[in-house]
Amino acid sequence: MKKWFIALAGVMLSLTLAACGSKTVATTSGGKITEDQFYSSLKNTSSGKQVLQQMILNKVLEKQFGDKVEKSAVTKQYNAYKKEYGSSFSSVLSQSGMTASQLKEQIRSNLLLKEAVKADTKVTDAQLQKQFKKYEPKVTVSHILVSKKSTAETVIKQLKAGKSFASLAKKYSTDTATKNKGGKLAAFDNTDTTLDSTFKKAAFKLKTGDYTTTPVKTSYGYHIIKMDNNPGKGTYKQHEKELKAQIYDNRMNDSATLKSVVSKVLKKGNVSIKDSQLQNVLADYLTSSSSSKKSSSK
């Protein structure tokens, strides 16, 4: 859930800064606290400034790119998070200080920012070819995880003798989440960050139906990996859409690029800060045009 944009997680203030007044927020034996008092106190804190930054950014992003982000795209990403975290989803939300609706707002903000990044990115043929060198299509594998190398070698011998991978996974694998499913893992490509890099490197070398004939060592133990489906890498022209998506994601993960993009979006949004004490709230993002050009050309 940690995409780079000015996140509301951890702040979670429901205050609408522009709507403050004399309305009472809280009462105590020592007196009441009004919205004006709360606002005056809040605006001088880093958390309050972050909320205002996010609110401003959301407004200008919606104006410039709102028609490019469908509600279904937000729902799809939200459901992907729910599936990823499973039964712990609610507790993860709670630990982040968020509600479901606040997460959806963050997802939409992130998707809007991604549209801004895409609009700022001109993908060249050279960039596509460079990204293709790192590219691997989505593959599906099964694995058997054991703690000892000797056990892994025993499993490999039995595979060579004709024993089924699924039966050996059930008998030997210490991965309780997959052993009863034949060791099958969720599909992944080169952008996956959940699997060990050594594991992925070994897997991508396999053709459909093949398995590793030497144990693959990672921090979790020793793996025997079987390739269930490898569609083949093909040519970069065949995967232009995926390659562009990866290039956009790379830029989304680069803070200098995002700062440049946010700067351009804010400048185009004609933002005017009316509160004199908050005049510099966007100073970190309204960088010089020369700096923006350098960042966007990376």
mmCIF file of C-alpha atoms in Angstrom:
data_model
loop_
_atom_site.group_PDB
_atom_site.id
_atom_site.type_symbol
_atom_site.label_atom_id
_atom_site.label_comp_id
_atom_site.label_asym_id
_atom_site.label_seq_id
_atom_site.Cartn_x
_atom_site.Cartn_y
_atom_site.Cartn_z
ATOM 1 C CA MET A 1 0.000 0.000 0.000
ATOM 2 C CA LYS A 2 3.061 2.257 0.214
ATOM 3 C CA LYS A 3 3.045 4.199 -3.030
ATOM 4 C CA TRP A 4 4.889 7.527 -3.110
ATOM 5 C CA PHE A 5 2.427 10.324 -2.798
ATOM 6 C CA ILE A 6 1.620 12.565 0.131
ATOM 7 C CA ALA A 7 -0.179 9.865 2.096
ATOM 8 C CA LEU A 8 -3.019 10.383 4.522
ATOM 9 C CA ALA A 9 -2.108 7.176 6.388
ATOM 10 C CA GLY A 10 -1.086 7.993 9.935
ATOM 11 C CA VAL A 11 -2.668 11.445 9.715
ATOM 12 C CA MET A 12 -6.291 10.571 9.031
ATOM 13 C CA LEU A 13 -7.709 13.973 9.809
ATOM 14 C CA SER A 14 -11.290 14.460 8.672
ATOM 15 C CA LEU A 15 -10.906 18.222 8.853
ATOM 16 C CA THR A 16 -11.859 20.216 5.764
ATOM 17 C CA LEU A 17 -9.463 23.111 6.092
ATOM 18 C CA ALA A 18 -11.491 25.558 4.041
ATOM 19 C CA ALA A 19 -14.644 25.104 6.111
ATOM 20 C CA CYS A 20 -13.434 26.144 9.559
ATOM 21 C CA GLY A 21 -15.449 28.481 11.734
ATOM 22 C CA SER A 22 -16.728 28.982 15.241
ATOM 23 C CA LYS A 23 -18.371 25.580 15.464
ATOM 24 C CA THR A 24 -17.348 23.704 18.604
ATOM 25 C CA VAL A 25 -15.128 20.678 18.041
ATOM 26 C CA ALA A 26 -14.885 19.659 21.712
ATOM 27 C CA THR A 27 -15.884 20.847 25.161
ATOM 28 C CA THR A 28 -13.980 20.432 28.411
ATOM 29 C CA SER A 29 -14.304 21.557 32.015
ATOM 30 C CA GLY A 30 -11.700 24.161 31.102
ATOM 31 C CA GLY A 31 -13.590 25.492 28.107
ATOM 32 C CA LYS A 32 -14.413 24.636 24.496
ATOM 33 C CA ILE A 33 -12.274 24.128 21.381
ATOM 34 C CA THR A 34 -13.615 25.662 18.194
ATOM 35 C CA GLU A 35 -12.859 24.803 14.561
ATOM 36 C CA ASP A 36 -10.965 28.105 14.256
ATOM 37 C CA GLN A 37 -8.746 27.197 17.191
ATOM 38 C CA PHE A 38 -8.209 23.698 15.888
ATOM 39 C CA TYR A 39 -7.349 25.007 12.416
ATOM 40 C CA SER A 40 -4.923 27.610 13.777
ATOM 41 C CA SER A 41 -3.124 24.950 15.758
ATOM 42 C CA LEU A 42 -3.198 22.310 13.038
ATOM 43 C CA LYS A 43 -1.927 24.422 10.165
ATOM 44 C CA ASN A 44 1.427 24.926 11.887
ATOM 45 C CA THR A 45 2.096 21.199 12.170
ATOM 46 C CA SER A 46 3.742 19.015 9.534
ATOM 47 C CA SER A 47 0.720 16.687 9.579
ATOM 48 C CA GLY A 48 -1.671 19.545 8.887
ATOM 49 C CA LYS A 49 0.486 20.803 6.030
ATOM 50 C CA GLN A 50 0.638 17.305 4.529
ATOM 51 C CA VAL A 51 -3.154 17.082 4.595
ATOM 52 C CA LEU A 52 -3.439 20.433 2.807
ATOM 53 C CA GLN A 53 -0.810 19.390 0.251
ATOM 54 C CA GLN A 54 -2.733 16.200 -0.461
ATOM 55 C CA MET A 55 -6.055 18.006 -0.726
ATOM 56 C CA ILE A 56 -4.604 20.526 -3.186
ATOM 57 C CA LEU A 57 -2.884 17.810 -5.223
ATOM 58 C CA ASN A 58 -6.069 15.728 -5.350
ATOM 59 C CA LYS A 59 -8.063 18.716 -6.620
ATOM 60 C CA VAL A 60 -5.691 19.513 -9.476
ATOM 61 C CA LEU A 61 -5.184 15.839 -10.376
ATOM 62 C CA GLU A 62 -8.952 15.314 -10.544
ATOM 63 C CA LYS A 63 -9.316 18.344 -12.788
ATOM 64 C CA GLN A 64 -6.528 17.270 -15.159
ATOM 65 C CA PHE A 65 -6.841 13.461 -15.142
ATOM 66 C CA GLY A 66 -10.117 12.552 -13.403
ATOM 67 C CA ASP A 67 -11.746 11.300 -16.605
ATOM 68 C CA LYS A 68 -8.930 8.780 -17.104
ATOM 69 C CA VAL A 69 -9.472 6.856 -13.840
ATOM 70 C CA GLU A 70 -12.613 4.732 -13.761
ATOM 71 C CA LYS A 71 -14.258 3.710 -10.495
ATOM 72 C CA SER A 72 -13.788 0.093 -11.585
ATOM 73 C CA ALA A 73 -9.988 0.582 -11.600
ATOM 74 C CA VAL A 74 -10.094 1.706 -7.966
ATOM 75 C CA THR A 75 -12.303 -1.234 -7.019
ATOM 76 C CA LYS A 76 -10.009 -3.661 -8.826
ATOM 77 C CA GLN A 77 -6.940 -2.423 -6.924
ATOM 78 C CA TYR A 78 -8.843 -2.428 -3.637
ATOM 79 C CA ASN A 79 -9.966 -6.024 -4.170
ATOM 80 C CA ALA A 80 -6.385 -6.995 -5.041
ATOM 81 C CA TYR A 81 -5.247 -5.665 -1.661
ATOM 82 C CA LYS A 82 -8.057 -7.565 0.079
ATOM 83 C CA LYS A 83 -7.019 -10.763 -1.648
ATOM 84 C CA GLU A 84 -3.324 -10.194 -0.903
ATOM 85 C CA TYR A 85 -3.869 -9.697 2.831
ATOM 86 C CA GLY A 86 -6.731 -12.170 3.161
ATOM 87 C CA SER A 87 -8.164 -12.530 6.663
ATOM 88 C CA SER A 88 -5.665 -9.987 8.030
ATOM 89 C CA PHE A 89 -6.889 -7.206 5.721
ATOM 90 C CA SER A 90 -9.031 -5.487 8.358
ATOM 91 C CA SER A 91 -6.246 -5.526 10.934
ATOM 92 C CA VAL A 92 -3.739 -4.165 8.376
ATOM 93 C CA LEU A 93 -6.143 -1.297 7.653
ATOM 94 C CA SER A 94 -6.596 -0.652 11.364
ATOM 95 C CA GLN A 95 -2.848 -0.687 12.022
ATOM 96 C CA SER A 96 -2.419 1.858 9.218
ATOM 97 C CA GLY A 97 -5.030 4.102 10.836
ATOM 98 C CA MET A 98 -7.261 3.815 7.788
ATOM 99 C CA THR A 99 -10.807 2.899 6.853
ATOM 100 C CA ALA A 100 -11.831 1.132 3.654
ATOM 101 C CA SER A 101 -13.080 4.396 2.122
ATOM 102 C CA GLN A 102 -9.811 6.162 2.986
ATOM 103 C CA LEU A 103 -7.842 3.386 1.324
ATOM 104 C CA LYS A 104 -9.985 3.771 -1.800
ATOM 105 C CA GLU A 105 -9.268 7.509 -1.764
ATOM 106 C CA GLN A 106 -5.553 6.778 -1.582
ATOM 107 C CA ILE A 107 -5.809 4.275 -4.414
ATOM 108 C CA ARG A 108 -7.599 6.853 -6.570
ATOM 109 C CA SER A 109 -4.970 9.494 -5.724
ATOM 110 C CA ASN A 110 -2.260 7.060 -6.713
ATOM 111 C CA LEU A 111 -3.945 6.140 -9.995
ATOM 112 C CA LEU A 112 -4.437 9.818 -10.823
ATOM 113 C CA LEU A 113 -0.771 10.476 -10.126
ATOM 114 C CA LYS A 114 0.151 7.547 -12.349
ATOM 115 C CA GLU A 115 -1.861 9.109 -15.177
ATOM 116 C CA ALA A 116 0.100 12.317 -14.645
ATOM 117 C CA VAL A 117 3.352 10.346 -14.858
ATOM 118 C CA LYS A 118 2.201 8.623 -18.059
ATOM 119 C CA ALA A 119 1.301 11.973 -19.614
ATOM 120 C CA ASP A 120 4.772 13.244 -18.734
ATOM 121 C CA THR A 121 6.546 10.187 -20.182
ATOM 122 C CA LYS A 122 7.495 9.786 -23.837
ATOM 123 C CA VAL A 123 8.604 6.172 -24.214
ATOM 124 C CA THR A 124 11.238 5.698 -26.912
ATOM 125 C CA ASP A 125 12.154 2.550 -28.806
ATOM 126 C CA ALA A 126 15.532 2.576 -27.044
ATOM 127 C CA GLN A 127 13.819 2.623 -23.642
ATOM 128 C CA LEU A 128 11.595 -0.298 -24.643
ATOM 129 C CA GLN A 129 14.619 -2.342 -25.699
ATOM 130 C CA LYS A 130 16.462 -1.489 -22.480
ATOM 131 C CA GLN A 131 13.482 -2.544 -20.352
ATOM 132 C CA PHE A 132 13.128 -5.731 -22.392
ATOM 133 C CA LYS A 133 16.562 -6.888 -21.174
ATOM 134 C CA LYS A 134 15.112 -7.067 -17.645
ATOM 135 C CA TYR A 135 11.705 -8.308 -18.766
ATOM 136 C CA GLU A 136 10.313 -11.743 -18.005
ATOM 137 C CA PRO A 137 6.691 -12.645 -18.818
ATOM 138 C CA LYS A 138 4.372 -13.911 -16.102
ATOM 139 C CA VAL A 139 5.167 -17.511 -15.284
ATOM 140 C CA THR A 140 3.540 -20.067 -13.013
ATOM 141 C CA VAL A 141 5.696 -22.422 -10.974
ATOM 142 C CA SER A 142 5.389 -24.983 -8.209
ATOM 143 C CA HIS A 143 8.038 -25.516 -5.585
ATOM 144 C CA ILE A 144 9.053 -27.839 -2.796
ATOM 145 C CA LEU A 145 10.811 -26.163 0.121
ATOM 146 C CA VAL A 146 12.975 -28.169 2.531
ATOM 147 C CA SER A 147 15.454 -27.211 5.231
ATOM 148 C CA LYS A 148 18.350 -29.491 4.245
ATOM 149 C CA LYS A 149 20.255 -29.795 0.978
ATOM 150 C CA SER A 150 20.371 -33.576 1.376
ATOM 151 C CA THR A 151 16.568 -33.699 1.578
ATOM 152 C CA ALA A 152 16.303 -31.588 -1.579
ATOM 153 C CA GLU A 153 18.655 -33.978 -3.374
ATOM 154 C CA THR A 154 16.497 -36.907 -2.243
ATOM 155 C CA VAL A 155 13.411 -35.223 -3.673
ATOM 156 C CA ILE A 156 15.183 -34.594 -7.001
ATOM 157 C CA LYS A 157 16.207 -38.269 -7.201
ATOM 158 C CA GLN A 158 12.584 -39.306 -6.687
ATOM 159 C CA LEU A 159 11.426 -36.864 -9.366
ATOM 160 C CA LYS A 160 13.915 -38.385 -11.787
ATOM 161 C CA ALA A 161 12.572 -41.815 -10.838
ATOM 162 C CA GLY A 162 9.086 -40.754 -11.939
ATOM 163 C CA LYS A 163 7.401 -39.660 -8.711
ATOM 164 C CA SER A 164 4.863 -36.848 -9.162
ATOM 165 C CA PHE A 165 5.848 -33.359 -8.083
ATOM 166 C CA ALA A 166 2.526 -32.840 -6.261
ATOM 167 C CA SER A 167 2.894 -35.983 -4.149
ATOM 168 C CA LEU A 168 6.467 -35.070 -3.192
ATOM 169 C CA ALA A 169 5.404 -31.528 -2.312
ATOM 170 C CA LYS A 170 2.754 -32.892 0.017
ATOM 171 C CA LYS A 171 5.240 -35.284 1.625
ATOM 172 C CA TYR A 172 8.341 -33.102 1.966
ATOM 173 C CA SER A 173 7.582 -29.376 1.572
ATOM 174 C CA THR A 174 7.757 -27.155 4.644
ATOM 175 C CA ASP A 175 5.754 -24.442 2.864
ATOM 176 C CA THR A 176 2.417 -25.069 4.568
ATOM 177 C CA ALA A 177 0.631 -22.553 2.316
ATOM 178 C CA THR A 178 1.376 -24.502 -0.883
ATOM 179 C CA LYS A 179 2.316 -28.100 -0.029
ATOM 180 C CA ASN A 180 -1.255 -29.386 -0.321
ATOM 181 C CA LYS A 181 -1.708 -27.560 -3.642
ATOM 182 C CA GLY A 182 1.189 -29.303 -5.323
ATOM 183 C CA GLY A 183 3.510 -26.473 -4.302
ATOM 184 C CA LYS A 184 1.851 -24.065 -6.737
ATOM 185 C CA LEU A 185 2.666 -20.356 -6.353
ATOM 186 C CA ALA A 186 0.836 -17.311 -7.729
ATOM 187 C CA ALA A 187 2.003 -16.171 -11.178
ATOM 188 C CA PHE A 188 4.847 -13.633 -11.186
ATOM 189 C CA ASP A 189 7.083 -11.706 -13.577
ATOM 190 C CA ASN A 190 10.324 -9.739 -13.312
ATOM 191 C CA THR A 191 8.649 -6.944 -11.327
ATOM 192 C CA ASP A 192 7.718 -9.236 -8.423
ATOM 193 C CA THR A 193 9.169 -8.085 -5.094
ATOM 194 C CA THR A 194 7.850 -10.848 -2.852
ATOM 195 C CA LEU A 195 10.041 -13.712 -4.061
ATOM 196 C CA ASP A 196 13.769 -14.173 -3.483
ATOM 197 C CA SER A 197 15.839 -12.952 -6.456
ATOM 198 C CA THR A 198 17.801 -16.229 -6.575
ATOM 199 C CA PHE A 199 14.519 -18.143 -6.720
ATOM 200 C CA LYS A 200 13.213 -15.990 -9.576
ATOM 201 C CA LYS A 201 16.444 -16.215 -11.546
ATOM 202 C CA ALA A 202 16.402 -20.017 -11.376
ATOM 203 C CA ALA A 203 12.700 -20.167 -12.267
ATOM 204 C CA PHE A 204 12.933 -17.932 -15.326
ATOM 205 C CA LYS A 205 15.556 -20.248 -16.846
ATOM 206 C CA LEU A 206 13.123 -23.185 -16.912
ATOM 207 C CA LYS A 207 10.916 -24.205 -19.812
ATOM 208 C CA THR A 208 7.385 -25.465 -19.266
ATOM 209 C CA GLY A 209 7.483 -28.907 -17.643
ATOM 210 C CA ASP A 210 11.126 -28.686 -16.509
ATOM 211 C CA TYR A 211 12.325 -28.589 -12.913
ATOM 212 C CA THR A 212 15.580 -27.601 -11.236
ATOM 213 C CA THR A 213 17.974 -30.562 -11.028
ATOM 214 C CA THR A 214 20.076 -28.951 -8.305
ATOM 215 C CA PRO A 215 18.682 -27.446 -5.079
ATOM 216 C CA VAL A 216 18.085 -23.669 -5.183
ATOM 217 C CA LYS A 217 19.259 -22.106 -1.924
ATOM 218 C CA THR A 218 17.555 -19.012 -0.494
ATOM 219 C CA SER A 219 17.227 -17.592 3.010
ATOM 220 C CA TYR A 220 14.165 -19.836 3.474
ATOM 221 C CA GLY A 221 15.955 -23.103 2.755
ATOM 222 C CA TYR A 222 16.371 -25.264 -0.347
ATOM 223 C CA HIS A 223 13.862 -25.251 -3.210
ATOM 224 C CA ILE A 224 13.062 -27.572 -6.056
ATOM 225 C CA ILE A 225 11.225 -25.508 -8.673
ATOM 226 C CA LYS A 226 9.001 -26.856 -11.426
ATOM 227 C CA MET A 227 7.895 -24.640 -14.311
ATOM 228 C CA ASP A 228 4.164 -25.117 -14.870
ATOM 229 C CA ASN A 229 3.797 -22.468 -17.560
ATOM 230 C CA ASN A 230 6.402 -20.278 -19.238
ATOM 231 C CA PRO A 231 4.956 -18.541 -22.322
ATOM 232 C CA GLY A 232 8.419 -17.529 -23.545
ATOM 233 C CA LYS A 233 9.934 -14.080 -23.778
ATOM 234 C CA GLY A 234 9.409 -13.475 -27.488
ATOM 235 C CA THR A 235 10.438 -10.083 -28.887
ATOM 236 C CA TYR A 236 10.167 -6.642 -27.319
ATOM 237 C CA LYS A 237 7.614 -5.593 -29.929
ATOM 238 C CA GLN A 238 5.296 -8.377 -28.761
ATOM 239 C CA HIS A 239 5.365 -7.013 -25.213
ATOM 240 C CA GLU A 240 5.260 -3.273 -25.851
ATOM 241 C CA LYS A 241 2.218 -2.747 -23.621
ATOM 242 C CA GLU A 242 3.773 -4.576 -20.652
ATOM 243 C CA LEU A 243 7.124 -2.863 -21.156
ATOM 244 C CA LYS A 244 5.505 0.569 -21.171
ATOM 245 C CA ALA A 245 3.634 -0.314 -17.978
ATOM 246 C CA GLN A 246 6.916 -1.306 -16.317
ATOM 247 C CA ILE A 247 8.583 1.934 -17.451
ATOM 248 C CA TYR A 248 5.685 3.934 -15.976
ATOM 249 C CA ASP A 249 5.960 1.972 -12.712
ATOM 250 C CA ASN A 250 9.713 2.616 -12.592
ATOM 251 C CA ARG A 251 9.037 6.339 -12.849
ATOM 252 C CA MET A 252 6.329 6.075 -10.184
ATOM 253 C CA ASN A 253 8.945 4.626 -7.841
ATOM 254 C CA ASP A 254 11.462 7.394 -8.510
ATOM 255 C CA SER A 255 11.080 10.308 -6.076
ATOM 256 C CA ALA A 256 12.856 12.832 -8.324
ATOM 257 C CA THR A 257 10.526 12.012 -11.221
ATOM 258 C CA LEU A 258 7.443 12.285 -9.046
ATOM 259 C CA LYS A 259 8.552 15.600 -7.599
ATOM 260 C CA SER A 260 8.977 16.917 -11.135
ATOM 261 C CA VAL A 261 5.559 15.625 -12.236
ATOM 262 C CA VAL A 262 3.791 16.978 -9.137
ATOM 263 C CA SER A 263 5.466 20.334 -9.712
ATOM 264 C CA LYS A 264 4.124 20.512 -13.272
ATOM 265 C CA VAL A 265 0.633 19.441 -12.198
ATOM 266 C CA LEU A 266 0.505 22.074 -9.446
ATOM 267 C CA LYS A 267 1.772 24.837 -11.737
ATOM 268 C CA LYS A 268 -0.863 23.975 -14.307
ATOM 269 C CA GLY A 269 -3.487 23.942 -11.544
ATOM 270 C CA ASN A 270 -3.036 27.673 -10.818
ATOM 271 C CA VAL A 271 -2.937 27.061 -7.063
ATOM 272 C CA SER A 272 -3.293 30.168 -4.904
ATOM 273 C CA ILE A 273 -2.780 29.897 -1.128
ATOM 274 C CA LYS A 274 -4.989 32.436 0.658
ATOM 275 C CA ASP A 275 -3.696 31.894 4.201
ATOM 276 C CA SER A 276 -0.517 33.957 4.639
ATOM 277 C CA GLN A 277 0.890 31.460 7.150
ATOM 278 C CA LEU A 278 0.636 28.656 4.583
ATOM 279 C CA GLN A 279 2.140 30.513 1.622
ATOM 280 C CA ASN A 280 5.108 28.119 1.434
ATOM 281 C CA VAL A 281 3.171 24.877 1.918
ATOM 282 C CA LEU A 282 3.991 23.801 -1.664
ATOM 283 C CA ALA A 283 7.543 25.140 -1.763
ATOM 284 C CA ASP A 284 9.078 21.655 -1.878
ATOM 285 C CA TYR A 285 7.133 20.808 -5.033
ATOM 286 C CA LEU A 286 7.198 24.058 -6.971
ATOM 287 C CA THR A 287 10.764 23.567 -8.174
ATOM 288 C CA SER A 288 12.376 25.429 -11.052
ATOM 289 C CA SER A 289 11.451 24.464 -14.581
ATOM 290 C CA SER A 290 15.063 23.563 -15.291
ATOM 291 C CA SER A 291 15.107 21.050 -12.457
ATOM 292 C CA SER A 292 11.817 19.607 -13.681
ATOM 293 C CA LYS A 293 13.228 19.131 -17.180
ATOM 294 C CA LYS A 294 16.268 17.316 -15.834
ATOM 295 C CA SER A 295 14.113 14.955 -13.792
ATOM 296 C CA SER A 296 11.637 14.235 -16.580
ATOM 297 C CA SER A 297 14.387 13.441 -19.058
ATOM 298 C CA LYS A 298 15.700 10.547 -16.998
#
